[in-house]
Tab-separated table of C-alpha atoms in Angstrom:
chain	number	residue	atom	x	y	z
R	1	MET	CA	25.822	-61.913	87.907
R	2	GLY	CA	25.663	-65.455	89.285
R	3	LEU	CA	23.062	-67.697	88.406
R	4	SER	CA	22.975	-69.727	92.169
R	5	THR	CA	19.578	-69.032	92.904
R	6	PRO	CA	16.255	-69.611	91.899
R	7	ALA	CA	15.070	-66.233	91.133
R	8	ALA	CA	18.918	-65.437	88.600
R	9	LEU	CA	18.310	-68.676	86.615
R	10	PHE	CA	14.963	-67.986	85.915
R	11	SER	CA	16.363	-64.247	84.873
R	12	ALA	CA	18.797	-65.837	82.848
R	13	ALA	CA	15.913	-68.872	81.093
R	14	SER	CA	13.225	-66.414	80.358
R	15	SER	CA	15.847	-64.577	77.836
R	16	LEU	CA	16.129	-67.339	75.641
R	17	LEU	CA	12.106	-68.125	76.247
R	18	LEU	CA	10.594	-65.294	75.649
R	19	PRO	CA	12.445	-64.690	72.286
R	20	ALA	CA	11.523	-68.197	71.569
R	21	LEU	CA	7.963	-67.377	72.555
R	22	ARG	CA	7.678	-64.117	70.169
R	23	ILE	CA	9.446	-66.051	67.652
R	24	VAL	CA	6.566	-68.308	67.625
R	25	LEU	CA	4.189	-65.823	67.724
R	26	GLY	CA	5.687	-64.345	64.255
R	27	SER	CA	6.487	-67.324	62.562
R	28	CYS	CA	3.168	-69.622	63.009
R	29	PRO	CA	0.716	-67.272	61.787
R	30	LEU	CA	2.787	-67.481	58.831
R	31	VAL	CA	2.112	-71.051	58.194
R	32	ALA	CA	-0.876	-71.903	59.979
R	33	ASP	CA	-2.935	-72.177	56.917
R	34	GLU	CA	-0.410	-75.091	55.431
R	35	GLY	CA	-1.753	-77.426	58.411
R	36	LEU	CA	-0.005	-79.325	61.241
R	37	ARG	CA	1.783	-82.580	60.297
R	38	ASP	CA	0.208	-86.071	61.359
R	39	GLY	CA	1.572	-86.719	65.173
R	40	ALA	CA	1.117	-83.033	65.882
R	41	VAL	CA	1.117	-83.918	69.837
R	42	ARG	CA	3.695	-85.915	69.464
R	43	ARG	CA	6.349	-83.469	67.261
R	44	SER	CA	5.177	-80.934	69.848
R	45	LEU	CA	6.470	-82.074	72.437
R	46	ILE	CA	10.261	-83.105	70.739
R	47	VAL	CA	10.194	-79.033	69.390
R	48	ALA	CA	9.668	-78.258	73.356
R	49	ALA	CA	12.211	-80.723	74.691
R	50	GLY	CA	14.525	-79.525	71.962
R	51	LEU	CA	14.275	-75.860	73.325
R	52	ALA	CA	14.325	-77.304	76.808
R	53	VAL	CA	17.806	-78.651	76.510
R	54	LEU	CA	19.211	-74.997	74.187
R	55	THR	CA	17.724	-73.442	77.357
R	56	LEU	CA	19.495	-75.326	79.782
R	57	ALA	CA	22.750	-74.819	77.397
R	58	TYR	CA	22.317	-71.378	77.756
R	59	ILE	CA	22.543	-71.102	81.355
R	60	GLY	CA	25.126	-73.682	81.074
R	61	SER	CA	27.276	-71.307	79.370
R	62	LEU	CA	26.532	-68.684	81.039
R	63	ALA	CA	27.380	-69.663	84.302
R	64	ARG	CA	30.988	-70.741	83.072
R	65	TRP	CA	31.629	-67.811	80.689
R	66	MET	CA	29.549	-64.912	81.175
R	67	ARG	CA	32.553	-63.086	81.553
R	68	ASP	CA	34.391	-63.653	79.128
R	69	ALA	CA	32.851	-64.671	75.913
R	70	TYR	CA	28.698	-63.764	76.520
R	71	TYR	CA	28.295	-61.743	73.644
R	72	LEU	CA	29.972	-64.849	71.446
R	73	VAL	CA	27.744	-67.209	73.296
R	74	LEU	CA	24.567	-65.112	72.883
R	75	LEU	CA	25.080	-64.706	68.696
R	76	VAL	CA	26.066	-68.605	68.934
R	77	LEU	CA	22.995	-69.488	70.814
R	78	PHE	CA	19.979	-67.126	69.017
R	79	SER	CA	21.630	-68.344	65.868
R	80	VAL	CA	20.529	-72.170	66.761
R	81	LEU	CA	17.625	-70.828	68.001
R	82	MET	CA	16.930	-69.209	64.581
R	83	ILE	CA	18.069	-72.107	62.479
R	84	GLY	CA	16.192	-74.283	65.696
R	85	ILE	CA	12.665	-72.477	64.239
R	86	VAL	CA	13.159	-73.287	60.760
R	87	LEU	CA	13.475	-76.719	61.581
R	88	ALA	CA	10.849	-77.154	63.942
R	89	LEU	CA	8.398	-74.851	61.702
R	90	HIS	CA	8.795	-77.701	58.846
R	91	TYR	CA	8.908	-80.597	60.807
R	92	LEU	CA	5.618	-78.924	62.475
R	93	TYR	CA	3.911	-77.901	59.497
R	94	ASP	CA	3.337	-79.435	55.885
R	95	VAL	CA	5.562	-76.854	54.185
R	96	ARG	CA	8.022	-77.332	52.058
R	97	TRP	CA	11.871	-75.858	53.391
R	98	MET	CA	12.041	-72.535	52.163
R	99	VAL	CA	8.531	-72.159	53.627
R	100	ALA	CA	9.710	-72.382	56.642
R	101	VAL	CA	13.094	-70.484	56.233
R	102	PHE	CA	10.646	-67.445	55.206
R	103	ALA	CA	8.440	-68.437	58.010
R	104	GLY	CA	11.349	-68.335	60.359
R	105	THR	CA	13.357	-65.585	59.099
R	106	ALA	CA	10.702	-63.331	59.588
R	107	GLY	CA	9.715	-64.231	63.193
R	108	TYR	CA	12.885	-64.170	64.532
R	109	THR	CA	12.986	-60.433	62.612
R	110	VAL	CA	9.993	-59.150	64.076
R	111	GLN	CA	11.110	-60.851	67.696
R	112	ASN	CA	14.205	-58.792	66.944
R	113	LEU	CA	12.706	-55.807	66.400
R	114	ALA	CA	10.811	-55.976	69.584
R	115	SER	CA	13.644	-57.069	71.066
R	116	GLY	CA	15.343	-53.769	70.842
R	117	ALA	CA	12.649	-51.871	71.497
R	118	ASP	CA	11.686	-53.624	74.843
R	119	GLU	CA	16.014	-51.984	75.491
R	120	MET	CA	15.165	-48.843	74.164
R	121	ALA	CA	11.782	-48.306	76.473
R	122	SER	CA	13.842	-49.548	79.016
R	123	LEU	CA	16.208	-46.949	78.811
R	124	LEU	CA	13.619	-44.270	78.426
R	125	VAL	CA	11.449	-44.994	81.296
R	126	SER	CA	14.053	-45.856	83.907
R	127	GLY	CA	17.401	-44.515	82.456
R	128	HIS	CA	19.164	-47.479	82.693
R	129	GLY	CA	18.741	-51.380	81.006
R	130	VAL	CA	16.342	-53.580	82.107
R	131	SER	CA	17.060	-57.635	81.788
R	132	GLY	CA	14.500	-60.064	82.798
R	133	PHE	CA	11.953	-60.608	85.095
R	134	GLY	CA	14.334	-59.749	88.300
R	135	ASP	CA	13.462	-56.344	87.592
R	136	PRO	CA	9.563	-55.258	87.630
R	137	LEU	CA	9.388	-52.983	85.033
R	138	TYR	CA	10.433	-55.906	82.715
R	139	PRO	CA	7.028	-57.768	82.487
R	140	VAL	CA	5.269	-54.146	81.694
R	141	ILE	CA	7.687	-53.246	78.863
R	142	PHE	CA	7.603	-56.295	77.481
R	143	LEU	CA	4.011	-56.884	76.991
R	144	ALA	CA	3.532	-53.053	75.711
R	145	VAL	CA	6.086	-53.850	73.554
R	146	THR	CA	5.077	-56.629	72.008
R	147	ALA	CA	1.553	-55.351	71.762
R	148	ILE	CA	3.115	-52.406	69.801
R	149	VAL	CA	5.226	-54.205	67.319
R	150	TYR	CA	2.888	-57.842	66.622
R	151	VAL	CA	-0.297	-56.351	66.101
R	152	PRO	CA	0.938	-54.190	63.152
R	153	TYR	CA	2.828	-57.538	62.389
R	154	ARG	CA	0.176	-58.901	61.871
R	155	LEU	CA	-2.463	-56.652	60.569
R	156	LEU	CA	0.461	-55.855	57.579
R	157	PHE	CA	3.142	-58.290	56.805
R	158	VAL	CA	1.033	-61.327	58.221
R	159	SER	CA	-2.029	-60.779	56.178
R	160	ALA	CA	-0.045	-59.163	52.893
R	161	VAL	CA	1.633	-62.926	53.617
R	162	ARG	CA	-1.516	-64.921	53.631
R	163	LYS	CA	-2.931	-62.876	50.489
R	164	ALA	CA	-0.413	-63.400	48.762
R	165	GLY	CA	-0.110	-67.230	49.397
R	166	VAL	CA	3.152	-68.443	51.085
R	167	ARG	CA	3.457	-71.927	49.946
R	168	THR	CA	4.022	-69.947	46.791
R	169	VAL	CA	7.900	-69.503	47.976
R	170	ARG	CA	10.379	-71.490	46.405
R	171	ASP	CA	13.600	-68.852	46.191
R	172	ARG	CA	16.193	-70.621	47.289
R	173	SER	CA	17.983	-66.728	48.136
R	174	LEU	CA	15.911	-66.876	51.541
R	175	VAL	CA	18.371	-68.840	52.760
R	176	LEU	CA	21.048	-65.843	52.177
R	177	VAL	CA	18.753	-63.964	53.824
R	178	MET	CA	18.355	-66.087	56.469
R	179	PHE	CA	22.275	-66.175	57.362
R	180	PHE	CA	22.198	-62.118	56.821
R	181	ALA	CA	19.415	-61.617	59.429
R	182	MET	CA	22.180	-63.496	61.504
R	183	ALA	CA	25.112	-61.764	60.314
R	184	VAL	CA	23.229	-57.929	60.715
R	185	VAL	CA	19.914	-58.253	62.664
R	186	ILE	CA	21.225	-60.774	65.536
R	187	GLY	CA	25.009	-59.180	65.036
R	188	PHE	CA	24.139	-55.063	65.585
R	189	ASP	CA	21.543	-56.214	68.213
R	190	LEU	CA	24.109	-57.555	70.845
R	191	ILE	CA	26.869	-55.047	69.862
R	192	ILE	CA	24.224	-52.170	70.769
R	193	LYS	CA	23.291	-54.356	73.826
R	194	ASN	CA	27.631	-54.564	74.835
R	195	LEU	CA	27.913	-50.195	74.721
R	196	THR	CA	24.509	-49.924	76.587
R	197	ASP	CA	26.116	-52.484	78.849
R	198	THR	CA	29.869	-50.828	78.943
R	199	ARG	CA	27.882	-47.253	78.863
R	200	ALA	CA	30.295	-47.171	76.378
R	201	VAL	CA	28.013	-44.338	74.757
R	202	GLY	CA	25.350	-42.006	75.782
R	203	ILE	CA	21.039	-42.849	75.893
R	204	SER	CA	21.188	-40.278	72.299
R	205	MET	CA	23.692	-42.808	70.714
R	206	VAL	CA	21.637	-45.902	71.620
R	207	ALA	CA	18.425	-44.181	70.317
R	208	LEU	CA	20.032	-43.335	67.475
R	209	LEU	CA	21.830	-47.462	66.903
R	210	ARG	CA	18.345	-48.776	67.823
R	211	GLY	CA	16.485	-46.473	65.213
R	212	VAL	CA	18.707	-47.888	62.696
R	213	HIS	CA	18.832	-51.410	63.861
R	214	GLY	CA	14.676	-51.273	63.762
R	215	LEU	CA	15.256	-49.985	60.024
R	216	ALA	CA	17.041	-53.323	59.220
R	217	CYS	CA	14.612	-55.530	60.623
R	218	VAL	CA	11.793	-53.849	58.564
R	219	PHE	CA	14.638	-54.253	55.600
R	220	VAL	CA	14.639	-57.661	56.363
R	221	LEU	CA	11.045	-57.958	56.251
R	222	TRP	CA	10.507	-55.564	52.740
R	223	LEU	CA	13.101	-58.118	51.263
R	224	LEU	CA	11.513	-61.346	52.532
R	225	TYR	CA	7.983	-60.178	51.461
R	226	GLU	CA	9.499	-59.198	47.315
R	227	LEU	CA	10.953	-62.435	47.228
R	228	LEU	CA	7.806	-64.370	48.247
R	229	VAL	CA	5.477	-61.548	45.516
R	230	ARG	CA	8.675	-62.782	42.941
R	231	SER	CA	7.967	-66.088	43.476
R	232	GLY	CA	4.329	-65.608	43.245
R	233	LEU	CA	5.170	-64.136	39.884
R	234	ALA	CA	7.685	-66.773	38.669
R	235	VAL	CA	4.950	-69.182	39.837
R	236	ASP	CA	1.569	-67.640	37.914
R	237	MET	CA	4.638	-67.031	34.832
R	238	ALA	CA	5.020	-70.467	34.710
R	239	VAL	CA	1.683	-71.036	34.606
R	240	GLN	CA	0.683	-69.617	31.908
R	241	ARG	CA	3.553	-70.258	29.683
R	242	ARG	CA	1.869	-73.972	29.888
R	243	LEU	CA	-1.582	-72.645	29.210
R	244	LEU	CA	0.051	-70.861	26.086
R	245	LYS	CA	2.087	-74.192	24.916
R	246	GLU	CA	-1.343	-75.754	25.260
R	247	ARG	CA	-3.347	-72.800	23.004
R	248	ASP	CA	-0.337	-73.437	20.890
R	249	ARG	CA	-0.758	-77.143	20.553
R	250	GLN	CA	-5.101	-76.791	20.768
R	251	PHE	CA	-4.151	-74.040	17.808
R	252	GLU	CA	-2.243	-76.248	15.505
R	253	LEU	CA	-4.442	-79.153	16.405
R	254	SER	CA	-7.741	-77.288	14.916
R	255	LYS	CA	-5.522	-76.052	11.880
R	256	ARG	CA	-4.823	-79.320	10.940
R	257	SER	CA	-8.124	-80.353	11.662
R	258	ILE	CA	-9.833	-77.774	9.952
R	259	GLU	CA	-7.235	-78.157	6.765
R	260	VAL	CA	-8.408	-81.652	6.479
R	261	VAL	CA	-11.697	-81.366	6.591
R	262	ASN	CA	-11.861	-78.174	3.999
R	263	ALA	CA	-9.879	-80.429	1.402
R	264	ARG	CA	-12.600	-83.166	1.877
R	265	LEU	CA	-15.213	-80.970	2.210
R	266	HIS	CA	-13.863	-79.382	-1.265
R	267	ASP	CA	-13.664	-83.024	-3.302
R	268	VAL	CA	-17.356	-83.287	-2.255
R	269	ARG	CA	-18.089	-80.235	-3.687
R	270	HIS	CA	-16.747	-81.148	-6.804
R	271	SER	CA	-18.321	-84.597	-7.135
R	272	VAL	CA	-21.499	-82.421	-6.789
R	273	LEU	CA	-21.166	-80.188	-8.994
R	274	ARG	CA	-19.742	-82.653	-11.874
R	275	LEU	CA	-23.166	-84.301	-10.776
R	276	LEU	CA	-25.442	-81.592	-11.361
R	277	ASP	CA	-23.170	-80.762	-14.878
R	278	GLU	CA	-23.837	-84.145	-16.281
R	279	ALA	CA	-27.437	-84.332	-15.388
R	280	GLU	CA	-28.420	-88.117	-15.426
R	281	PRO	CA	-32.113	-89.239	-15.348
R	282	GLY	CA	-33.333	-89.430	-11.531
R	283	ILE	CA	-30.920	-86.987	-9.855
R	284	ASP	CA	-32.704	-84.614	-8.468
R	285	ARG	CA	-31.080	-80.956	-9.128
R	286	ALA	CA	-32.579	-79.003	-6.549
R	287	THR	CA	-31.222	-81.117	-3.955
R	288	LEU	CA	-27.687	-81.396	-5.185
R	289	ALA	CA	-28.112	-78.173	-5.509
R	290	GLU	CA	-28.576	-77.151	-2.112
R	291	VAL	CA	-26.284	-80.115	-1.035
R	292	GLY	CA	-23.609	-78.125	-3.016
R	293	ARG	CA	-25.003	-74.938	-1.438
R	294	GLN	CA	-24.318	-75.822	1.619
R	295	ILE	CA	-20.893	-77.338	1.343
R	296	SER	CA	-19.425	-74.104	0.261
R	297	VAL	CA	-21.006	-72.798	3.516
R	298	TYR	CA	-18.641	-74.759	5.208
R	299	ASP	CA	-15.825	-74.758	2.671
R	300	ALA	CA	-15.143	-71.427	2.304
R	301	ARG	CA	-12.188	-70.458	5.029
R	302	VAL	CA	-11.892	-66.689	6.405
R	303	LYS	CA	-8.547	-65.344	5.409
R	304	THR	CA	-7.369	-62.095	7.284
R	305	GLY	CA	-3.755	-62.135	7.009
R	306	ASN	CA	-2.879	-63.891	10.354
R	307	GLU	CA	-2.877	-68.058	10.264
R	308	ALA	CA	-3.902	-68.865	14.129
R	309	LEU	CA	-6.812	-65.689	13.650
R	310	ASP	CA	-8.050	-67.568	10.735
R	311	THR	CA	-7.797	-71.305	12.236
R	312	VAL	CA	-9.907	-69.441	15.272
R	313	LEU	CA	-12.694	-68.010	13.254
R	314	THR	CA	-13.187	-70.393	10.601
R	315	GLU	CA	-13.656	-73.155	13.570
R	316	LYS	CA	-16.167	-70.376	15.751
R	317	ARG	CA	-18.099	-69.753	12.603
R	318	LEU	CA	-19.045	-73.794	12.379
R	319	ALA	CA	-19.401	-73.479	16.084
R	320	CYS	CA	-21.955	-71.062	15.062
R	321	LEU	CA	-24.232	-72.213	12.577
R	322	GLN	CA	-24.410	-75.271	14.704
R	323	ALA	CA	-26.033	-72.489	17.203
R	324	GLY	CA	-28.052	-71.115	14.800
R	325	ALA	CA	-25.624	-67.988	14.754
R	326	THR	CA	-23.557	-65.818	12.482
R	327	LEU	CA	-20.459	-64.816	12.504
R	328	THR	CA	-19.606	-61.487	10.318
R	329	CYS	CA	-15.515	-60.595	10.285
R	330	VAL	CA	-13.853	-57.436	9.361
R	331	ALA	CA	-10.030	-58.339	10.531
R	332	ASP	CA	-7.032	-57.141	9.822
R	333	GLY	CA	-4.670	-60.178	10.397
R	334	SER	CA	-0.728	-57.029	10.619
R	335	ALA	CA	-2.526	-55.897	13.298
R	336	LEU	CA	-1.745	-58.962	16.100
R	337	SER	CA	1.533	-60.150	13.938
R	338	ARG	CA	3.504	-59.481	16.711
R	339	MET	CA	1.306	-61.585	19.087
R	340	GLU	CA	1.874	-65.205	19.213
R	341	PRO	CA	-0.533	-67.175	18.017
R	342	GLY	CA	-1.218	-69.612	20.765
R	343	GLU	CA	-2.199	-66.014	22.545
R	344	VAL	CA	-4.215	-64.741	19.224
R	345	TYR	CA	-6.190	-68.180	19.182
R	346	SER	CA	-6.565	-68.171	23.227
R	347	LEU	CA	-7.817	-64.544	23.034
R	348	PHE	CA	-10.315	-65.100	20.108
R	349	ASP	CA	-12.003	-68.534	21.180
R	350	ASP	CA	-12.564	-67.302	24.564
R	351	LEU	CA	-14.039	-63.804	22.699
R	352	LEU	CA	-16.278	-65.959	20.616
R	353	THR	CA	-17.265	-68.661	22.984
R	354	PHE	CA	-17.974	-66.282	25.466
R	355	ALA	CA	-20.713	-64.574	22.938
R	356	LEU	CA	-22.115	-67.893	22.357
R	357	GLU	CA	-22.511	-68.197	25.737
R	358	SER	CA	-24.192	-65.442	26.254
R	359	GLY	CA	-26.746	-66.067	24.065
R	360	ALA	CA	-25.765	-64.364	20.740
R	361	THR	CA	-27.820	-64.842	17.606
R	362	SER	CA	-25.439	-62.834	15.746
R	363	ILE	CA	-22.277	-61.705	16.007
R	364	SER	CA	-20.127	-58.762	14.581
R	365	LEU	CA	-16.512	-58.643	14.834
R	366	THR	CA	-14.250	-56.123	13.632
R	367	VAL	CA	-9.876	-56.283	14.178
R	368	ARG	CA	-7.915	-53.207	13.392
R	369	GLU	CA	-5.221	-51.154	13.690
R	370	SER	CA	-3.864	-47.611	14.041
R	371	ARG	CA	-1.470	-45.401	14.813
R	372	GLY	CA	0.059	-49.048	16.707
R	373	VAL	CA	-2.798	-49.417	18.823
R	374	THR	CA	-4.664	-52.620	17.669
R	375	SER	CA	-8.437	-52.385	18.713
R	376	ILE	CA	-11.289	-55.771	18.503
R	377	HIS	CA	-14.651	-54.357	18.729
R	378	LEU	CA	-17.066	-57.567	19.380
R	379	GLU	CA	-20.814	-56.637	19.100
R	380	LYS	CA	-23.336	-59.812	19.528
R	381	GLY	CA	-27.038	-59.539	18.615
R	382	GLY	CA	-30.273	-61.581	20.727
R	383	ALA	CA	-32.077	-62.026	23.655
R	384	PRO	CA	-31.649	-60.016	26.554
R	385	LEU	CA	-29.361	-60.901	29.468
R	386	GLY	CA	-31.972	-60.104	32.374
R	387	HIS	CA	-30.794	-58.589	35.323
R	388	SER	CA	-26.876	-59.610	36.009
R	389	SER	CA	-24.620	-59.467	33.021
R	390	PRO	CA	-21.697	-62.538	32.502
R	391	SER	CA	-18.169	-61.426	32.790
R	392	LEU	CA	-15.261	-60.864	30.458
R	393	PRO	CA	-13.200	-64.608	30.789
R	394	SER	CA	-9.995	-63.869	32.753
R	395	GLU	CA	-7.856	-64.845	29.898
R	396	VAL	CA	-9.319	-61.897	27.999
R	397	LYS	CA	-8.702	-59.594	30.302
R	398	ARG	CA	-4.959	-60.714	31.568
R	399	ILE	CA	-4.189	-61.198	27.514
R	400	ALA	CA	-5.222	-58.075	27.619
R	401	ALA	CA	-2.872	-56.333	30.300
R	402	ALA	CA	0.120	-58.402	28.942
R	403	HIS	CA	-0.140	-55.907	26.122
R	404	ASP	CA	-0.746	-52.879	27.880
R	405	GLY	CA	-4.301	-52.954	26.905
R	406	SER	CA	-7.448	-52.895	28.137
R	407	ALA	CA	-10.349	-55.419	28.034
R	408	SER	CA	-14.590	-54.348	28.472
R	409	PHE	CA	-18.352	-55.299	28.092
R	410	THR	CA	-20.886	-52.808	28.380
R	411	ASN	CA	-23.950	-53.128	26.384
R	412	GLY	CA	-23.427	-56.250	24.682
R	413	CYS	CA	-20.206	-55.274	22.917
R	414	VAL	CA	-16.491	-56.112	24.141
R	415	ASP	CA	-13.893	-53.558	23.299
R	416	VAL	CA	-10.290	-54.475	23.392
R	417	ILE	CA	-7.495	-52.255	23.245
R	418	LEU	CA	-3.844	-53.453	22.797
R	419	MET	CA	-0.821	-51.657	22.440
R	420	GLY	CA	2.649	-52.910	20.187
R	421	CYS	CA	0.661	-56.004	18.828
R	422	ALA	CA	0.512	-54.289	15.067
R	423	SER	CA	3.801	-54.448	12.652
R	424	GLU	CA	3.531	-51.103	11.293
R	425	GLN	CA	5.127	-51.629	7.959
R	426	GLU	CA	2.853	-55.165	8.101
R	427	ALA	CA	-0.542	-52.852	8.701
R	428	ARG	CA	0.338	-50.034	6.101
R	429	ALA	CA	1.280	-52.938	3.299
R	430	ASN	CA	-2.505	-54.277	4.126
R	431	ARG	CA	-3.905	-51.600	4.459
R	432	ARG	CA	-2.915	-50.153	0.962
């Protein structure tokens, strides 16, 4: 095939530019929400110039080496194009390198899937390969295959990636996936092209190979999505670890504060009792007795057998007193013995805060364990909530889910079920 005529040059250029267009259609929607960098027009012109240089290099390589190293040239140039797309995405969009690698690899993979479908469709329609716009069937096949491949791609893959959040991608193994796509997706595609062009195998074998190639492309897209989900989970876990660490810090601060306050109030209560015993003239005994009684209320600490639960209940009981609400509690601390202190503190702090903020004037809390299942029942009394009922805090639901349990709020009652949070030995000893 010569490149001396304009039609031949146009056909050769289209064999690189059309795949580049499809890569753009597959890559850009994945990062479009991240926004363009400053100077987008200038940057776009630079990228377009780079693509033009690559196209000229491709045409020149074909003119000189087409007969001897045609498929090797294609492998190198399409690999360079793939890397160039990654560079272009990072240059144009305000994304990290791993996000650009993710989007570029996905865009190139779906393009390769469509390219293989082009060739399979051309074989089925005409019985021979279709090469570029030199064949009148090619534009029809190109547009039809683009619609058939890219519509499901946008509806399934792109929408799922946007929902998961492409900016969470941080896994460096994406680089390995990109090179895997170069070696397997591109390389396998060129092998099939060679077998088809040389008539080394029949149409049935080509169809089988194209099916395997399509599965390889789908596998790469699935692998990319799994890495995205794993990265998102890693980010969520890091956030939860930070939150739990902060809750641990809050628990320690609250515990120390309550210990200091209780120690001071204990001393004050004993001083009041001494004044009552001495019965000195001029002392209002009734007032001192009432002061002693009030101090005793603040001084008495809740003791459940779980230090974190004791701390948050003592803290929230004082908050209930300030809000004019009452808090009664029957709790087996060993039912929570396998939970982290920060988790216990966070769970009950959110539960009791939720009850107070929803207008409770009385709160009854029960924590118990049965056959390894920990149940938490919170019942609130107070004014009706009206037409709209508040929803449970997300942290309560998250902690319950983390322990294979559930959390629900119905008719003024909160029920939380947790699995495997109690030590059976401690629970039995406590019950005895």
